Amino acid sequence: MTDSPAWQSPGASAAPVPPSGESPWHAAETGPALPPPAAGWAPPPRPGLIPLRPLDFGTIFGTTFRVLRRNPRPVFGVAIGLTTLVTFLAGAVVTVVVLLGTDRIARAAPEDMEAIAIGTGAVILISALLTAALTVVAGALLQGVIAIEVASASLGERLTFRQLWARGRGRWGALVGWSLLLSAALTAAIVILVAIIVLMVSIGDVGGIVAGVLIGILGGLGMAVLASWLWIKLLFVSPALVLERRPLRDAVPRSWRLVVGRFWRTFGIMLLLSVAIQTAASVVTAPFSLVSGFAGALVNPTGDLTTDLGFLIGVNVIAIALSAVVGAVGAVLLSAGATLLYVDARMRDEGLDLDLQRTVEARATGASTDDPFLPARS
């Protein structure tokens, strides 16, 4: 009878002895041979901007800032380009109009000064409205670019500006028209409120003045509440116009439906994001404003007009450039936050996350797929 080791239970067969010179752990280290990959196998797709699942607050808030870092050239480059162009153009137009109008008033005869002043004021108002319209157009285009960037980045794509612009072809006019319509409605509401206040105050008696003040306070508060409510209810119109390529008559109710049941969550995230952006902007611009105020007295203690003018122009140019950078960052972050909330709403209501997963997996194998953000064909 062959002796068994003390640790081997009776009836158990002895472990196979490895060949001479081979480590007794060799078989355990190598293990059984793995089968070759099956046909059609592909490595896991590269992760995109967001996890392909419904997004929580931390993911939305953190990813909003990642949009700037992930693809900075078409995102931040376009934002700073549009913002700088609009800011400098608006400042130049208003400055030239004011300077020319002031010069005309100074050279005019006394009997013509009033008419020239009224004409100059009208020209300034028209130029201000035109620059405001240009600002709205630039903001609308930036919203569309950021919406397409967030959507493509969620699939792991990194597009150039030309590719982003091509994907939005045919939707830029609708997006600009929607932004101008919103701005016109807001401007009309403000003009009506101001006209009512002026009319009440112009009555002249104490009752009219008190009524005008009360209308101004209550009307301003009511308009702020209404504007905030409409801001959230219509927040997803731009992504619906660009990503789903819906007409405006369908995009507005589409946004309305997607916000149902998540109004306060959407409002809270957008409000917190806005406060964070404004706070950061104040931190960046406040030191410059403080230093420029003291620098004026230090650079020109004698009050020479020529020195003051040159210093004032230099300070204004730096201030415009700084405000353009801060405004560009803020516009990108707000547009990115709105698009991420839109994607999250569709994930929760329509299972968009599953469509995105299927698209990523199919593209990893080289298959062609439809755009998952387009509405399902009936």
Short mmCIF file of C-alpha atoms in Angstrom, two decimals:
data_model
loop_
_atom_site.label_atom_id
_atom_site.label_comp_id
_atom_site.label_asym_id
_atom_site.label_seq_id
_atom_site.Cartn_x
_atom_site.Cartn_y
_atom_site.Cartn_z
CA MET A 1 0.00 0.00 0.00
CA THR A 2 1.34 3.31 -0.96
CA ASP A 3 1.70 5.79 1.85
CA SER A 4 -0.36 8.99 1.50
CA PRO A 5 0.71 12.36 2.83
CA ALA A 6 -0.69 13.24 6.22
CA TRP A 7 -2.89 16.02 4.76
CA GLN A 8 -4.46 13.80 2.08
CA SER A 9 -7.80 12.33 3.03
CA PRO A 10 -8.26 8.60 2.65
CA GLY A 11 -9.56 7.59 -0.75
CA ALA A 12 -8.41 10.79 -2.43
CA SER A 13 -6.17 10.34 -5.42
CA ALA A 14 -2.78 11.88 -5.32
CA ALA A 15 -2.25 15.14 -7.13
CA PRO A 16 -0.55 14.77 -10.48
CA VAL A 17 3.16 15.34 -10.33
CA PRO A 18 4.36 18.00 -12.75
CA PRO A 19 7.17 17.18 -15.15
CA SER A 20 10.69 17.47 -13.84
CA GLY A 21 11.94 21.04 -13.67
CA GLU A 22 8.46 22.57 -13.91
CA SER A 23 7.04 24.65 -11.06
CA PRO A 24 4.26 22.85 -9.16
CA TRP A 25 2.21 26.04 -9.55
CA HIS A 26 2.67 26.20 -13.31
CA ALA A 27 -0.69 24.68 -14.11
CA ALA A 28 -2.46 26.98 -11.69
CA GLU A 29 -0.68 30.02 -13.13
CA THR A 30 -1.40 29.30 -16.74
CA GLY A 31 -4.87 27.80 -16.36
CA PRO A 32 -6.84 26.42 -19.26
CA ALA A 33 -6.30 27.96 -22.67
CA LEU A 34 -8.82 30.70 -23.52
CA PRO A 35 -10.80 30.37 -26.73
CA PRO A 36 -10.09 32.91 -29.48
CA PRO A 37 -12.46 35.91 -29.78
CA ALA A 38 -15.67 35.15 -31.56
CA ALA A 39 -16.29 36.59 -34.98
CA GLY A 40 -17.59 40.14 -34.86
CA TRP A 41 -16.10 40.85 -31.44
CA ALA A 42 -15.09 44.44 -30.79
CA PRO A 43 -13.41 46.14 -27.85
CA PRO A 44 -15.59 48.20 -25.51
CA PRO A 45 -16.34 51.63 -26.97
CA ARG A 46 -14.44 54.63 -25.70
CA PRO A 47 -16.44 56.40 -22.99
CA GLY A 48 -17.94 59.72 -24.02
CA LEU A 49 -18.74 62.92 -22.19
CA ILE A 50 -21.40 61.40 -19.93
CA PRO A 51 -22.27 57.97 -18.57
CA LEU A 52 -25.02 56.44 -20.70
CA ARG A 53 -27.58 56.34 -17.93
CA PRO A 54 -29.89 58.88 -16.28
CA LEU A 55 -27.79 61.67 -14.81
CA ASP A 56 -27.76 62.80 -11.20
CA PHE A 57 -27.11 66.34 -9.99
CA GLY A 58 -23.37 65.89 -9.48
CA THR A 59 -22.88 64.42 -12.95
CA ILE A 60 -24.80 67.24 -14.64
CA PHE A 61 -23.04 69.97 -12.70
CA GLY A 62 -19.56 68.51 -13.14
CA THR A 63 -20.00 67.59 -16.79
CA THR A 64 -21.10 71.13 -17.58
CA PHE A 65 -17.56 72.33 -16.84
CA ARG A 66 -16.02 69.39 -18.71
CA VAL A 67 -17.57 70.61 -21.94
CA LEU A 68 -15.03 73.44 -22.07
CA ARG A 69 -12.03 71.16 -21.48
CA ARG A 70 -12.96 68.20 -23.67
CA ASN A 71 -13.04 69.96 -27.05
CA PRO A 72 -11.87 73.53 -26.41
CA ARG A 73 -11.04 74.67 -29.94
CA PRO A 74 -14.54 74.55 -31.49
CA VAL A 75 -16.33 75.18 -28.19
CA PHE A 76 -14.43 77.93 -26.43
CA GLY A 77 -12.94 79.24 -29.67
CA VAL A 78 -16.34 79.83 -31.24
CA ALA A 79 -17.73 81.25 -28.01
CA ILE A 80 -14.91 83.74 -27.51
CA GLY A 81 -14.95 84.66 -31.20
CA LEU A 82 -18.67 85.41 -31.30
CA THR A 83 -18.70 87.16 -27.93
CA THR A 84 -15.66 89.30 -28.71
CA LEU A 85 -16.98 90.26 -32.13
CA VAL A 86 -20.37 91.29 -30.78
CA THR A 87 -18.92 93.09 -27.75
CA PHE A 88 -16.39 95.14 -29.71
CA LEU A 89 -18.83 95.86 -32.52
CA ALA A 90 -21.53 96.99 -30.12
CA GLY A 91 -19.10 99.18 -28.19
CA ALA A 92 -17.65 100.67 -31.37
CA VAL A 93 -21.04 101.47 -32.92
CA VAL A 94 -22.45 103.11 -29.81
CA THR A 95 -19.22 105.05 -29.17
CA VAL A 96 -19.05 106.37 -32.73
CA VAL A 97 -22.72 107.37 -32.72
CA VAL A 98 -22.38 109.17 -29.38
CA LEU A 99 -19.22 111.00 -30.41
CA LEU A 100 -20.67 112.10 -33.75
CA GLY A 101 -23.92 113.19 -32.14
CA THR A 102 -22.11 115.16 -29.43
CA ASP A 103 -19.95 116.86 -32.06
CA ARG A 104 -23.01 117.80 -34.13
CA ILE A 105 -24.77 119.23 -31.10
CA ALA A 106 -21.70 121.28 -30.16
CA ARG A 107 -21.44 122.74 -33.68
CA ALA A 108 -25.18 123.33 -34.23
CA ALA A 109 -26.93 126.65 -34.01
CA PRO A 110 -28.96 127.21 -30.84
CA GLU A 111 -32.27 126.90 -32.67
CA ASP A 112 -31.23 123.51 -34.16
CA MET A 113 -29.76 121.93 -31.04
CA GLU A 114 -33.02 120.41 -29.79
CA ALA A 115 -33.82 118.74 -33.12
CA ILE A 116 -30.28 117.40 -33.46
CA ALA A 117 -30.36 116.09 -29.89
CA ILE A 118 -33.63 114.23 -30.57
CA GLY A 119 -32.23 112.80 -33.81
CA THR A 120 -29.03 111.74 -32.07
CA GLY A 121 -31.01 110.01 -29.34
CA ALA A 122 -33.06 108.14 -31.94
CA VAL A 123 -29.90 107.01 -33.76
CA ILE A 124 -28.37 105.84 -30.48
CA LEU A 125 -31.53 103.88 -29.67
CA ILE A 126 -31.61 102.24 -33.10
CA SER A 127 -27.93 101.32 -32.92
CA ALA A 128 -28.45 99.87 -29.44
CA LEU A 129 -31.37 97.77 -30.70
CA LEU A 130 -29.33 96.53 -33.66
CA THR A 131 -26.42 95.54 -31.46
CA ALA A 132 -28.82 93.83 -29.06
CA ALA A 133 -30.29 91.88 -31.98
CA LEU A 134 -26.77 90.93 -33.06
CA THR A 135 -26.07 89.72 -29.53
CA VAL A 136 -29.20 87.57 -29.61
CA VAL A 137 -28.19 86.06 -32.96
CA ALA A 138 -24.70 85.23 -31.71
CA GLY A 139 -26.14 83.68 -28.55
CA ALA A 140 -28.58 81.56 -30.55
CA LEU A 141 -25.83 80.23 -32.80
CA LEU A 142 -23.68 79.43 -29.78
CA GLN A 143 -26.56 77.52 -28.15
CA GLY A 144 -26.91 75.38 -31.25
CA VAL A 145 -23.19 74.65 -31.49
CA ILE A 146 -22.99 73.65 -27.82
CA ALA A 147 -26.10 71.46 -28.08
CA ILE A 148 -24.58 69.55 -31.01
CA GLU A 149 -21.23 69.30 -29.23
CA VAL A 150 -22.81 67.82 -26.08
CA ALA A 151 -24.88 65.36 -28.12
CA SER A 152 -21.91 64.19 -30.21
CA ALA A 153 -19.60 64.06 -27.18
CA SER A 154 -22.05 61.76 -25.39
CA LEU A 155 -21.34 59.25 -28.18
CA GLY A 156 -17.58 59.67 -27.84
CA GLU A 157 -17.20 61.88 -30.91
CA ARG A 158 -14.85 64.86 -31.07
CA LEU A 159 -15.93 67.12 -33.93
CA THR A 160 -14.37 70.19 -35.47
CA PHE A 161 -16.27 73.43 -35.80
CA ARG A 162 -16.91 72.74 -39.48
CA GLN A 163 -18.48 69.37 -38.61
CA LEU A 164 -20.56 70.90 -35.83
CA TRP A 165 -21.79 73.60 -38.19
CA ALA A 166 -22.60 71.04 -40.89
CA ARG A 167 -24.71 68.97 -38.50
CA GLY A 168 -26.81 72.01 -37.70
CA ARG A 169 -27.29 73.01 -41.32
CA GLY A 170 -30.91 73.85 -42.00
CA ARG A 171 -31.69 74.60 -38.33
CA TRP A 172 -29.74 77.79 -37.72
CA GLY A 173 -32.49 80.02 -39.12
CA ALA A 174 -35.14 78.45 -36.88
CA LEU A 175 -32.88 78.80 -33.84
CA VAL A 176 -32.13 82.47 -34.53
CA GLY A 177 -35.80 83.18 -35.23
CA TRP A 178 -36.84 81.60 -31.94
CA SER A 179 -34.28 83.63 -29.97
CA LEU A 180 -35.34 86.88 -31.66
CA LEU A 181 -38.99 86.09 -30.95
CA LEU A 182 -38.28 85.54 -27.27
CA SER A 183 -36.23 88.73 -27.04
CA ALA A 184 -38.92 90.75 -28.80
CA ALA A 185 -41.61 89.42 -26.45
CA LEU A 186 -39.51 90.28 -23.39
CA THR A 187 -38.72 93.75 -24.73
CA ALA A 188 -42.38 94.42 -25.49
CA ALA A 189 -43.40 93.37 -21.97
CA ILE A 190 -40.82 95.69 -20.41
CA VAL A 191 -41.84 98.60 -22.66
CA ILE A 192 -45.52 98.13 -21.77
CA LEU A 193 -44.75 98.05 -18.04
CA VAL A 194 -42.56 101.17 -18.26
CA ALA A 195 -45.21 102.98 -20.31
CA ILE A 196 -47.87 102.23 -17.70
CA ILE A 197 -45.60 103.47 -14.91
CA VAL A 198 -44.77 106.67 -16.78
CA LEU A 199 -48.45 107.26 -17.54
CA MET A 200 -49.43 106.87 -13.89
CA VAL A 201 -46.64 109.12 -12.64
CA SER A 202 -47.36 111.77 -15.30
CA ILE A 203 -50.83 112.30 -13.84
CA GLY A 204 -49.08 114.43 -11.27
CA ASP A 205 -51.11 113.81 -8.13
CA VAL A 206 -50.00 111.75 -5.15
CA GLY A 207 -52.35 108.88 -6.01
CA GLY A 208 -50.91 108.53 -9.49
CA ILE A 209 -47.33 108.54 -8.23
CA VAL A 210 -48.10 105.93 -5.55
CA ALA A 211 -49.94 103.80 -8.09
CA GLY A 212 -47.03 104.06 -10.50
CA VAL A 213 -44.55 102.99 -7.82
CA LEU A 214 -46.73 100.05 -6.76
CA ILE A 215 -47.26 98.97 -10.35
CA GLY A 216 -43.53 99.16 -10.92
CA ILE A 217 -42.70 97.02 -7.87
CA LEU A 218 -45.48 94.45 -8.23
CA GLY A 219 -45.24 94.40 -12.02
CA GLY A 220 -41.48 93.93 -11.88
CA LEU A 221 -41.77 91.07 -9.41
CA GLY A 222 -44.56 89.45 -11.38
CA MET A 223 -42.63 89.79 -14.61
CA ALA A 224 -39.54 88.25 -12.99
CA VAL A 225 -41.57 85.26 -11.75
CA LEU A 226 -43.26 84.80 -15.13
CA ALA A 227 -39.97 85.11 -16.99
CA SER A 228 -38.34 82.51 -14.71
CA TRP A 229 -41.25 80.11 -15.20
CA LEU A 230 -41.17 80.49 -18.98
CA TRP A 231 -37.38 80.21 -18.98
CA ILE A 232 -37.58 76.69 -17.59
CA LYS A 233 -40.67 75.59 -19.50
CA LEU A 234 -39.05 76.65 -22.79
CA LEU A 235 -35.50 75.62 -21.88
CA PHE A 236 -35.46 72.60 -24.21
CA VAL A 237 -36.79 74.35 -27.31
CA SER A 238 -33.30 75.00 -28.71
CA PRO A 239 -32.09 71.36 -28.31
CA ALA A 240 -35.35 70.14 -29.83
CA LEU A 241 -34.91 72.46 -32.80
CA VAL A 242 -31.31 71.45 -33.46
CA LEU A 243 -30.95 67.84 -32.28
CA GLU A 244 -34.42 66.55 -33.17
CA ARG A 245 -34.76 68.93 -36.12
CA ARG A 246 -38.36 69.68 -35.21
CA PRO A 247 -40.23 72.73 -36.54
CA LEU A 248 -40.86 75.50 -34.04
CA ARG A 249 -44.56 74.63 -33.68
CA ASP A 250 -43.51 71.17 -32.42
CA ALA A 251 -40.40 72.19 -30.47
CA VAL A 252 -42.29 74.46 -28.06
CA PRO A 253 -44.81 71.81 -26.84
CA ARG A 254 -41.97 69.28 -26.89
CA SER A 255 -40.02 71.33 -24.35
CA TRP A 256 -43.16 71.86 -22.32
CA ARG A 257 -43.75 68.09 -22.06
CA LEU A 258 -40.16 67.23 -21.17
CA VAL A 259 -40.19 69.65 -18.23
CA VAL A 260 -43.36 68.15 -16.73
CA GLY A 261 -42.54 66.50 -13.41
CA ARG A 262 -39.03 67.96 -13.16
CA PHE A 263 -39.63 71.72 -13.15
CA TRP A 264 -38.08 72.45 -9.75
CA ARG A 265 -35.12 70.15 -10.31
CA THR A 266 -34.39 71.86 -13.63
CA PHE A 267 -34.93 75.30 -12.14
CA GLY A 268 -32.66 74.55 -9.18
CA ILE A 269 -29.79 73.26 -11.31
CA MET A 270 -29.97 76.13 -13.78
CA LEU A 271 -30.28 78.71 -10.99
CA LEU A 272 -27.31 77.24 -9.11
CA LEU A 273 -25.29 77.17 -12.31
CA SER A 274 -26.19 80.79 -13.06
CA VAL A 275 -25.24 81.91 -9.55
CA ALA A 276 -21.92 80.05 -9.77
CA ILE A 277 -21.13 81.67 -13.12
CA GLN A 278 -22.05 85.16 -11.91
CA THR A 279 -20.03 84.72 -8.73
CA ALA A 280 -16.98 83.56 -10.65
CA ALA A 281 -17.38 86.44 -13.11
CA SER A 282 -17.52 88.93 -10.25
CA VAL A 283 -14.41 87.44 -8.66
CA VAL A 284 -12.55 87.75 -11.97
CA THR A 285 -13.67 91.26 -12.94
CA ALA A 286 -13.86 92.97 -9.53
CA PRO A 287 -10.06 93.22 -8.97
CA PHE A 288 -9.59 94.75 -12.42
CA SER A 289 -12.31 97.33 -11.80
CA LEU A 290 -10.78 98.22 -8.44
CA VAL A 291 -7.24 98.51 -9.80
CA SER A 292 -8.32 100.55 -12.84
CA GLY A 293 -10.10 103.01 -10.56
CA PHE A 294 -6.97 103.68 -8.51
CA ALA A 295 -4.68 103.55 -11.55
CA GLY A 296 -6.45 106.50 -13.17
CA ALA A 297 -5.45 108.82 -10.36
CA LEU A 298 -1.92 107.43 -10.19
CA VAL A 299 -1.25 107.62 -13.93
CA ASN A 300 -2.66 111.09 -14.39
CA PRO A 301 -2.65 113.04 -11.11
CA THR A 302 -2.78 116.38 -12.95
CA GLY A 303 -6.04 115.58 -14.78
CA ASP A 304 -4.68 116.15 -18.30
CA LEU A 305 -7.47 115.41 -20.81
CA THR A 306 -5.19 113.79 -23.41
CA THR A 307 -3.69 111.41 -20.87
CA ASP A 308 -7.12 110.67 -19.43
CA LEU A 309 -8.50 109.86 -22.88
CA GLY A 310 -5.68 107.47 -23.75
CA PHE A 311 -5.86 105.75 -20.39
CA LEU A 312 -9.64 105.53 -20.63
CA ILE A 313 -9.46 103.90 -24.08
CA GLY A 314 -6.87 101.38 -22.87
CA VAL A 315 -8.87 100.48 -19.78
CA ASN A 316 -12.06 100.12 -21.81
CA VAL A 317 -10.37 97.81 -24.33
CA ILE A 318 -9.06 95.57 -21.54
CA ALA A 319 -12.45 95.63 -19.82
CA ILE A 320 -14.24 94.67 -23.05
CA ALA A 321 -11.80 91.82 -23.69
CA LEU A 322 -12.16 90.55 -20.13
CA SER A 323 -15.95 90.75 -20.23
CA ALA A 324 -15.93 88.94 -23.58
CA VAL A 325 -13.95 86.03 -22.12
CA VAL A 326 -16.13 85.82 -19.03
CA GLY A 327 -19.30 86.10 -21.11
CA ALA A 328 -18.12 83.37 -23.47
CA VAL A 329 -17.44 80.96 -20.62
CA GLY A 330 -20.79 81.71 -19.03
CA ALA A 331 -22.68 81.24 -22.30
CA VAL A 332 -21.01 77.88 -22.94
CA LEU A 333 -21.73 76.62 -19.42
CA LEU A 334 -25.40 77.64 -19.46
CA SER A 335 -25.98 76.12 -22.90
CA ALA A 336 -24.19 72.93 -21.88
CA GLY A 337 -26.21 72.66 -18.68
CA ALA A 338 -29.50 73.09 -20.54
CA THR A 339 -28.52 70.42 -23.10
CA LEU A 340 -27.45 67.96 -20.39
CA LEU A 341 -30.79 68.42 -18.62
CA TYR A 342 -32.54 67.82 -21.94
CA VAL A 343 -30.58 64.59 -22.51
CA ASP A 344 -31.34 63.46 -18.95
CA ALA A 345 -35.07 64.15 -19.41
CA ARG A 346 -35.15 62.05 -22.56
CA MET A 347 -33.22 59.26 -20.85
CA ARG A 348 -35.76 59.11 -18.04
CA ASP A 349 -38.87 59.48 -20.20
CA GLU A 350 -37.94 57.74 -23.44
CA GLY A 351 -35.01 55.43 -22.72
CA LEU A 352 -32.58 57.54 -24.74
CA ASP A 353 -29.71 56.02 -22.74
CA LEU A 354 -30.48 52.60 -24.25
CA ASP A 355 -30.52 54.07 -27.75
CA LEU A 356 -27.18 55.76 -27.08
CA GLN A 357 -25.68 52.50 -25.79
CA ARG A 358 -26.86 50.59 -28.85
CA THR A 359 -25.46 53.29 -31.12
CA VAL A 360 -22.06 53.28 -29.42
CA GLU A 361 -21.84 49.50 -29.54
CA ALA A 362 -22.88 49.35 -33.18
CA ARG A 363 -20.40 52.04 -34.22
CA ALA A 364 -17.62 50.19 -32.36
CA THR A 365 -18.14 47.28 -34.76
CA GLY A 366 -18.07 49.60 -37.76
CA ALA A 367 -21.81 49.47 -38.45
CA SER A 368 -23.64 52.54 -39.68
CA THR A 369 -26.40 53.84 -37.43
CA ASP A 370 -29.08 56.49 -37.46
CA ASP A 371 -28.84 59.54 -35.27
CA PRO A 372 -30.23 58.41 -31.87
CA PHE A 373 -31.36 61.94 -31.01
CA LEU A 374 -33.81 62.12 -33.90
CA PRO A 375 -37.41 61.26 -32.97
CA ALA A 376 -38.48 57.70 -33.70
CA ARG A 377 -40.11 57.23 -37.06
CA SER A 378 -43.75 56.27 -36.85
#
